[in-house]
Short mmCIF file of C-alpha atoms and ligand atoms in Angstrom, two decimals:
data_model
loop_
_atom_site.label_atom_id
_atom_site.label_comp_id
_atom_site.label_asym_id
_atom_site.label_seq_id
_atom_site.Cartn_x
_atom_site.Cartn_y
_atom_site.Cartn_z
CA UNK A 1 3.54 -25.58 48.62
CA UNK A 2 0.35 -27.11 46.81
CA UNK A 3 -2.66 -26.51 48.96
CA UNK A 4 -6.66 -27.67 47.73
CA UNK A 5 -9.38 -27.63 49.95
CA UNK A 6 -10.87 -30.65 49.74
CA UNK A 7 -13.42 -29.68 51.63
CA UNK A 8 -14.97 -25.99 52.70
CA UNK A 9 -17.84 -26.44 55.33
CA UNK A 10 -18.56 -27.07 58.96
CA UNK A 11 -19.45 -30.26 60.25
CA UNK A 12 -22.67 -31.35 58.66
CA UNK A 13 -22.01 -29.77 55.35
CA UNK A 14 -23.94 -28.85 52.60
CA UNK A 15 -26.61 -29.46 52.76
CA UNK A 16 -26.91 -31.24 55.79
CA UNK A 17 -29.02 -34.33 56.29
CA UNK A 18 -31.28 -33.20 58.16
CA UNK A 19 -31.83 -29.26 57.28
CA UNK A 20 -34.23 -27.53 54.97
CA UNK A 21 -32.96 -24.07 55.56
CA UNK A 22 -32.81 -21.96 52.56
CA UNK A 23 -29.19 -22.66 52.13
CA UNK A 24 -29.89 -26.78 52.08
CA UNK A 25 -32.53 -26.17 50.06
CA UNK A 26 -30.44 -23.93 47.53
CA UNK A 27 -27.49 -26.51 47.45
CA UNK A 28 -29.87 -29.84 46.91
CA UNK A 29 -31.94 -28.02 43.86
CA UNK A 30 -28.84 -27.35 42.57
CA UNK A 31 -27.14 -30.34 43.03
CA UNK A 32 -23.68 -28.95 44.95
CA UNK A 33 -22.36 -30.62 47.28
CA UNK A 34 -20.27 -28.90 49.88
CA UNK A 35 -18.25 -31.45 51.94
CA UNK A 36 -16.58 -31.02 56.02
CA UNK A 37 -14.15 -29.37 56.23
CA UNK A 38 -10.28 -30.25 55.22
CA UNK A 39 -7.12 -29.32 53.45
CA UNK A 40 -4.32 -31.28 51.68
CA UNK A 41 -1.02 -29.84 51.22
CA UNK A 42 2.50 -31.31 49.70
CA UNK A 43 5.95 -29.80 49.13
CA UNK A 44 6.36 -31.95 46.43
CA UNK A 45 3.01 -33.13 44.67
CA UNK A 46 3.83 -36.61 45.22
CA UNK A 47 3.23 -37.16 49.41
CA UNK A 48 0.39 -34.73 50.70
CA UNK A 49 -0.69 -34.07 54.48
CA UNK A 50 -3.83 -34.24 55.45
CA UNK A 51 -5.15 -30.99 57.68
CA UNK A 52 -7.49 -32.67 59.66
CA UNK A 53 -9.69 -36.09 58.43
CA UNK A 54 -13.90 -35.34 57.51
CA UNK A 55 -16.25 -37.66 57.78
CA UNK A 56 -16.53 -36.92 53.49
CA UNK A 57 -12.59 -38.21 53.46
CA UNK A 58 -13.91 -41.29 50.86
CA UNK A 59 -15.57 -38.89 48.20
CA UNK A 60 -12.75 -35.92 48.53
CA UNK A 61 -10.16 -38.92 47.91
CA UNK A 62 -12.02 -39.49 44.83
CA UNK A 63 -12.46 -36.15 43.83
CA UNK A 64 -8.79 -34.92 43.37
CA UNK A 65 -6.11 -37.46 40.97
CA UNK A 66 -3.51 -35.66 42.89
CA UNK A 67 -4.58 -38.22 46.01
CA UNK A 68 -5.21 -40.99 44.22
CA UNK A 69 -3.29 -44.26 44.50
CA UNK A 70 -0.33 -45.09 42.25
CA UNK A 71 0.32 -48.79 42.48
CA UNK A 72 -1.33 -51.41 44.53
CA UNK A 73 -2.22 -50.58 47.95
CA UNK A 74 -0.55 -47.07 47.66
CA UNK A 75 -1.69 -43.66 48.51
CA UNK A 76 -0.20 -40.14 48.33
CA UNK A 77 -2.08 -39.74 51.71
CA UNK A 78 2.01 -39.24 53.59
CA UNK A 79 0.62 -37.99 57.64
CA UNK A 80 -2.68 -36.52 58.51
CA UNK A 81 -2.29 -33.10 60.70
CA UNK A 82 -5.09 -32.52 63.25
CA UNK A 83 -6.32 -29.21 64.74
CA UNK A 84 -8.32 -30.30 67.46
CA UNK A 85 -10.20 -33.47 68.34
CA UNK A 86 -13.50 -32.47 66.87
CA UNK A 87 -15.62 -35.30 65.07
CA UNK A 88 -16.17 -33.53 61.63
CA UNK A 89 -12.41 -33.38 62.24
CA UNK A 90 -11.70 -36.87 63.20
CA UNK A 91 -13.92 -39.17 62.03
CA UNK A 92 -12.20 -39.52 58.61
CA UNK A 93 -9.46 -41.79 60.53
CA UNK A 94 -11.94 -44.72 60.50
CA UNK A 95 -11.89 -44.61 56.77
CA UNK A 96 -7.73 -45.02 56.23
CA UNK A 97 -8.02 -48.19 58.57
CA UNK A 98 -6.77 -50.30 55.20
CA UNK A 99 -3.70 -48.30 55.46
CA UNK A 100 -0.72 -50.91 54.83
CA UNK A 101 1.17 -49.23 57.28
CA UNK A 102 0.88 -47.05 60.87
CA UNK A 103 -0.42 -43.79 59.31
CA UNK A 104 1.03 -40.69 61.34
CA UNK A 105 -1.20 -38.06 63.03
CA UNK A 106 -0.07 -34.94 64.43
CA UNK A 107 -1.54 -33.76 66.87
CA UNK A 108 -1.23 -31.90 70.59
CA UNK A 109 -0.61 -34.11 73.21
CA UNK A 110 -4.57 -32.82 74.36
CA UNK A 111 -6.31 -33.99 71.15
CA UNK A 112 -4.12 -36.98 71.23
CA UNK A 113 -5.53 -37.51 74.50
CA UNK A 114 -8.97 -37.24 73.93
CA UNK A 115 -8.66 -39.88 71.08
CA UNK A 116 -6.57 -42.00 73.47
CA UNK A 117 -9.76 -41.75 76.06
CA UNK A 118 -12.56 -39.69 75.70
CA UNK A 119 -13.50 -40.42 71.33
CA UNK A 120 -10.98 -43.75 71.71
CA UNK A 121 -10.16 -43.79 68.29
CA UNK A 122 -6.27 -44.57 68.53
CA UNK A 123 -7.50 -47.95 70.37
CA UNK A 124 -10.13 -48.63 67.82
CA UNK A 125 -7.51 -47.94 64.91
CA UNK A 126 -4.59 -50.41 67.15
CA UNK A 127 -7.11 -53.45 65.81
CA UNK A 128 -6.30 -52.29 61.81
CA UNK A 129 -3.21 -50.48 60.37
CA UNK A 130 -2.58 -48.28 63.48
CA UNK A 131 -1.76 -44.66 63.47
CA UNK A 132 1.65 -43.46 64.98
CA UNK A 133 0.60 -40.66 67.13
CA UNK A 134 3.58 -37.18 66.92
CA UNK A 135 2.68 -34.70 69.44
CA UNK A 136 3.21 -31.16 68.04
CA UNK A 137 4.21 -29.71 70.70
CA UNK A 138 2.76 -26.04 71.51
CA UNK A 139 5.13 -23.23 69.65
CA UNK A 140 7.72 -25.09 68.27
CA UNK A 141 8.38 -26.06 65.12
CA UNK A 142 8.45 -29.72 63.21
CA UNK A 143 9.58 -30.48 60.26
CA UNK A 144 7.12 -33.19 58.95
CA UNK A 145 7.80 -36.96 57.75
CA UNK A 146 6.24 -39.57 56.45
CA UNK A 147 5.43 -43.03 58.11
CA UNK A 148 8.99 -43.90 56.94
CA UNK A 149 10.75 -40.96 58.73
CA UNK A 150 11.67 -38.88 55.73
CA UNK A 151 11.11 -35.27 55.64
CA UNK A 152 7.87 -33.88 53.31
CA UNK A 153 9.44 -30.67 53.09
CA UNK A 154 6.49 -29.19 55.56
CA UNK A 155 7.82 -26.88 58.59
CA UNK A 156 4.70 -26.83 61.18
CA UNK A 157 4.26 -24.63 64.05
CA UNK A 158 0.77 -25.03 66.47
CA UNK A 159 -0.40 -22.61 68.51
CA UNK A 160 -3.31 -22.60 70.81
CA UNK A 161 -6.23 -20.91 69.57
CA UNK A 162 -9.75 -19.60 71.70
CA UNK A 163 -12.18 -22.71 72.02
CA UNK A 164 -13.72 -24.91 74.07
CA UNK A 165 -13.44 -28.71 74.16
CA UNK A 166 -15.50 -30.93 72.15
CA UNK A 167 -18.97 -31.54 73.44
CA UNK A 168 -18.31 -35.40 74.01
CA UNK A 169 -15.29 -34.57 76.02
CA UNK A 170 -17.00 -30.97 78.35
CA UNK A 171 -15.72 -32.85 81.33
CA UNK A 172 -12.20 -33.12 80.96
CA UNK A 173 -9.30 -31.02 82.55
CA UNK A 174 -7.97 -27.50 81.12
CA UNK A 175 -5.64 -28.64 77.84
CA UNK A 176 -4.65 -27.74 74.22
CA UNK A 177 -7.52 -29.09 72.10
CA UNK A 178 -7.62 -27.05 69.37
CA UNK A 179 -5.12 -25.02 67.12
CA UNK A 180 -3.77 -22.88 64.66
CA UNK A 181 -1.18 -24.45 62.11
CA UNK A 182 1.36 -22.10 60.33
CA UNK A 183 2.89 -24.54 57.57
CA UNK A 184 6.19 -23.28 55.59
CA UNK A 185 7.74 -24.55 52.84
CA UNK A 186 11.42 -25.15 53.28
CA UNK A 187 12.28 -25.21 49.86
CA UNK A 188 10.04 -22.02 48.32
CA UNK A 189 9.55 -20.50 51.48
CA UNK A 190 5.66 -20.35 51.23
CA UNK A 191 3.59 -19.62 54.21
CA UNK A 192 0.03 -21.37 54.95
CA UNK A 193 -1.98 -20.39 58.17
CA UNK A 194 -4.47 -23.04 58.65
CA UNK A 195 -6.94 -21.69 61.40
CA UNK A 196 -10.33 -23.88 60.93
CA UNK A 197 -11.85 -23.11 64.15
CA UNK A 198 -11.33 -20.07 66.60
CA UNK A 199 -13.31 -17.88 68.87
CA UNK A 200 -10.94 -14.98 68.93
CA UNK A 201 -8.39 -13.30 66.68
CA UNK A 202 -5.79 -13.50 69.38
CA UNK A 203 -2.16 -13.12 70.07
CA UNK A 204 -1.56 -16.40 68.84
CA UNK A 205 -3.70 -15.93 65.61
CA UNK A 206 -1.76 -13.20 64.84
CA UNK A 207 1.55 -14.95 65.35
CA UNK A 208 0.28 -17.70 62.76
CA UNK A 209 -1.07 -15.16 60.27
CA UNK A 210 0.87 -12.52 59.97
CA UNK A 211 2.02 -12.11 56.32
CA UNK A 212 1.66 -15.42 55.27
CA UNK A 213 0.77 -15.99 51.81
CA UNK A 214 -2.66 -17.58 52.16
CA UNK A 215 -4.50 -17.41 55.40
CA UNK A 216 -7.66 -20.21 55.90
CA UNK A 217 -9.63 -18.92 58.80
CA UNK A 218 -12.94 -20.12 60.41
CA UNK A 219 -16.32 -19.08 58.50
CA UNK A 220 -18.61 -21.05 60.50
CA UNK A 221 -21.19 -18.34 61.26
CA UNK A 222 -21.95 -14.73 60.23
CA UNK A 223 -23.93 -13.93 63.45
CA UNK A 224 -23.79 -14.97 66.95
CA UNK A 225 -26.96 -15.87 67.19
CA UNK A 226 -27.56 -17.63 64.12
CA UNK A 227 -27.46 -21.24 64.86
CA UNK A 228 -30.65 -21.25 67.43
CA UNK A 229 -32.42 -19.10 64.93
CA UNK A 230 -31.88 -22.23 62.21
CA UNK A 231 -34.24 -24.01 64.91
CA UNK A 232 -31.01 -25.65 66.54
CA UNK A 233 -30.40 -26.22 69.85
CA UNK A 234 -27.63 -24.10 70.78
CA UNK A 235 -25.50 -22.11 71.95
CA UNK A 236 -24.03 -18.71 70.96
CA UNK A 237 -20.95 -18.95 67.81
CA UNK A 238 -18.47 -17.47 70.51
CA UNK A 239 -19.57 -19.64 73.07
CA UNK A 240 -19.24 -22.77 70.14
CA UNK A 241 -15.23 -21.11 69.84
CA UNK A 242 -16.37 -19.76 66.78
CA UNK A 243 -15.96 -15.77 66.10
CA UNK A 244 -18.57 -14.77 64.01
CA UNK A 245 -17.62 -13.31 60.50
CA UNK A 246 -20.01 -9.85 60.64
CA UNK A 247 -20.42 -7.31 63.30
CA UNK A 248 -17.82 -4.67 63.96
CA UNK A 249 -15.85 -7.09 66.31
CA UNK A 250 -16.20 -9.46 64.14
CA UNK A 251 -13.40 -11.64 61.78
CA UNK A 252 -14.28 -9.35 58.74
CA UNK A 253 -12.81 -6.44 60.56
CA UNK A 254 -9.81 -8.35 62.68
CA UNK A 255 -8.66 -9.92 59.53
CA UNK A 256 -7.19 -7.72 57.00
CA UNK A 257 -4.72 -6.02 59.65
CA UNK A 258 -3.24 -9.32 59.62
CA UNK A 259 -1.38 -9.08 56.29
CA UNK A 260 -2.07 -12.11 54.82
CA UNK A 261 -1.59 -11.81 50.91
CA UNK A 262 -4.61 -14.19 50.29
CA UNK A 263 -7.55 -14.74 53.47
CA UNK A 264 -10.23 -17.16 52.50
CA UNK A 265 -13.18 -18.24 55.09
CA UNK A 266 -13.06 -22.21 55.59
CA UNK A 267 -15.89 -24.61 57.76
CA UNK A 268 -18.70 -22.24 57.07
CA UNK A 269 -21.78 -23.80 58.53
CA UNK A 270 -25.18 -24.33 56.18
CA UNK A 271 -26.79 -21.60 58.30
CA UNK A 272 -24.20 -19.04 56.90
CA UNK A 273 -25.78 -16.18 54.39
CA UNK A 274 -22.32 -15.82 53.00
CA UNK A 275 -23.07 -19.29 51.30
CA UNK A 276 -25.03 -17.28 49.22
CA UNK A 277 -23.88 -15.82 46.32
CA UNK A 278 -26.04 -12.42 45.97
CA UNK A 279 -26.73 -12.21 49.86
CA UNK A 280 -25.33 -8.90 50.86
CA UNK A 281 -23.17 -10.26 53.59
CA UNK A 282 -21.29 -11.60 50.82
CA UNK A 283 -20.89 -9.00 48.68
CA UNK A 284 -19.01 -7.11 52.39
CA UNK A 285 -16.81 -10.67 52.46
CA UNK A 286 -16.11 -9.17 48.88
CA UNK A 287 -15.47 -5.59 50.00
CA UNK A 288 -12.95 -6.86 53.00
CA UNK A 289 -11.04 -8.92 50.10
CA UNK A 290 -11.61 -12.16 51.93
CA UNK A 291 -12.85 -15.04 49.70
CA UNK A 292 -15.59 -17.45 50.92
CA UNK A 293 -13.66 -20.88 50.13
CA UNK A 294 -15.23 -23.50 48.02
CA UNK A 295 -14.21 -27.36 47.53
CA UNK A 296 -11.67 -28.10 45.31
CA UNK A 297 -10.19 -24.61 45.53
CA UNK A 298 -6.17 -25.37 44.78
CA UNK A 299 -3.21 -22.60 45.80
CA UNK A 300 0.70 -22.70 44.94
CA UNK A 301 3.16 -21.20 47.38
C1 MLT B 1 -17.49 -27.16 65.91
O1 MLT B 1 -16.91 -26.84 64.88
O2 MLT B 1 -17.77 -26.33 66.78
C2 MLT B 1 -17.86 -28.60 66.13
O3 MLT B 1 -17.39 -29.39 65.09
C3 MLT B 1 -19.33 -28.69 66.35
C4 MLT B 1 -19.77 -30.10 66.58
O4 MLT B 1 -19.75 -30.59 67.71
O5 MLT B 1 -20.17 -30.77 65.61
MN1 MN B 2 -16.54 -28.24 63.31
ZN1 ZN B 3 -29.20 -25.85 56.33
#
């Protein structure tokens, strides 16, 4: 299995428009560029699944020959995977509306839902190409296909993971909105855990983790309380569904009992001193053997 991150922070990136923390400041002086968060994988190097669409889908296209088109109105984008309905998530859907054909998204029948209703985005994308919405359903397994029907080589199991719903959608009735993908490749037998967002290592973390060969897991903050410290309005990481790296109870700490051969932290937020290269909280990311993931980072398994 080929897996690049085409894109390694939170929603808002790096730097984000409208943030001068040291971090922003860091990034724009030195001209990097850290796009939302997303991950393409393929069995085969030829079709490739989209985990999850960012609002930065155009420029990560770009970036990466892998995904570009080979023939007229072509592209090696085969199904787009979703973890939850989030917008830094989502809103990269808008931007395959030239598809030539109904694009499939997987999805749970929850974050289906929401984009049904709530974020309407499958009625908004009816009016272009379309997508063909798959429900993945909760614990079992799917072998993904293309908009054709043919296999991509791709086993995927979902599992619900500790969150919340997404802020536009705080009303709605208990569902699935968010989860955990374990991808396997039928043919080498390589395991991906792709775990973007999630307030707990849980049960159903561990399930998705255990011993795979290359574990993606949420970086969004190192501290609880560093988001309303930035000067944002907001609320606590855990209470965002987002476990904080540091701390004793912390992901640092829960992740390496896992057994995952490689762990790297994905959707780290601008606020996070591990996006810093000589801050000490990265040097203990270091000492755990975790990785802090960067765009364009590419994995075979
Ligand atoms: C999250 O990761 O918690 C969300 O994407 C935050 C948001 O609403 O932008
Ligand atoms: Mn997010
Ligand atoms: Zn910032």
């Amino acid at each position: 299995m080929h897996v690049l991150i085409l894109g390694s922070a939170a929603g808002g990136g790096v730097p984000q428009w409208n943030c001068g923390c040291a971090n922003c400041r860091a990034a724009r002086t030195a001209g990097i560029d850290r796009t939302q968060s997303s991950v393409a994988v393929s069995a085969d190097a030829e079709r490739w699944v989209l985990l999850n669409a960012s609002p930065d889908l155009r420029q990560q296209l770009a970036a990466h020959p892998a995904l570009w088109p080979r023939g007229p109105r072509h592209s090696p984008v085969a199904a787009v995977a979703l973890t939850d309905g989030e917008i830094d998530h989502t809103a990269g859907l808008i931007l395959l509306r030239e598809a030539a054909a109904r694009l499939p998204v997987y999805s749970t029948a929850g974050v289906l839902a929401l984009l049904g209703n709530q974020w309407p985005l499958l009625r908004v994308l009816g009016e272009y190409a379309g997508v063909e919405a798959r429900v993945l359903p909760e614990g079992g397994v799917v072998a993904l296909r293309d908009a054709g029907g043919e296999e991509l080589g791709l086993d995927c199991q979902a599992l619900a993971v500790a969150r919340r719903p997404p802020r536009y959608a705080r009303g709605v009735p208990a569902g699935t909105f968010d989860v955990g993908l374990r991808l396997e490749d039928r043919r080498t037998g390589g395991t991906f855990a792709y775990i973007p967002a999630a307030g707990a290592v849980d049960g159903a973390v561990r399930v998705l983790a255990h011993g795979v060969d290359l574990l993606c897991f949420d970086g969004t903050f190192w501290s609880e309380g560093e988001l309303g410290a930035s000067g944002a309005q907001a609320l606590g990481a855990r209470a965002m569904g987002h476990l904080p790296v540091g701390g004793s109870d912390g992901s640092l700490a829960a992740l390496p009992p896992l057994g995952a051969r490689r762990t790297v932290l994905v959707h780290v937020n601008n606020t996070n001193p591990i996006l810093n290269p000589s801050s000490p909280e990265r040097a203990q990311v270091a000492a755990a053997g975790i990785e802090v993931g960067e765009d364009g980072m590419t994995f075979e398994l």
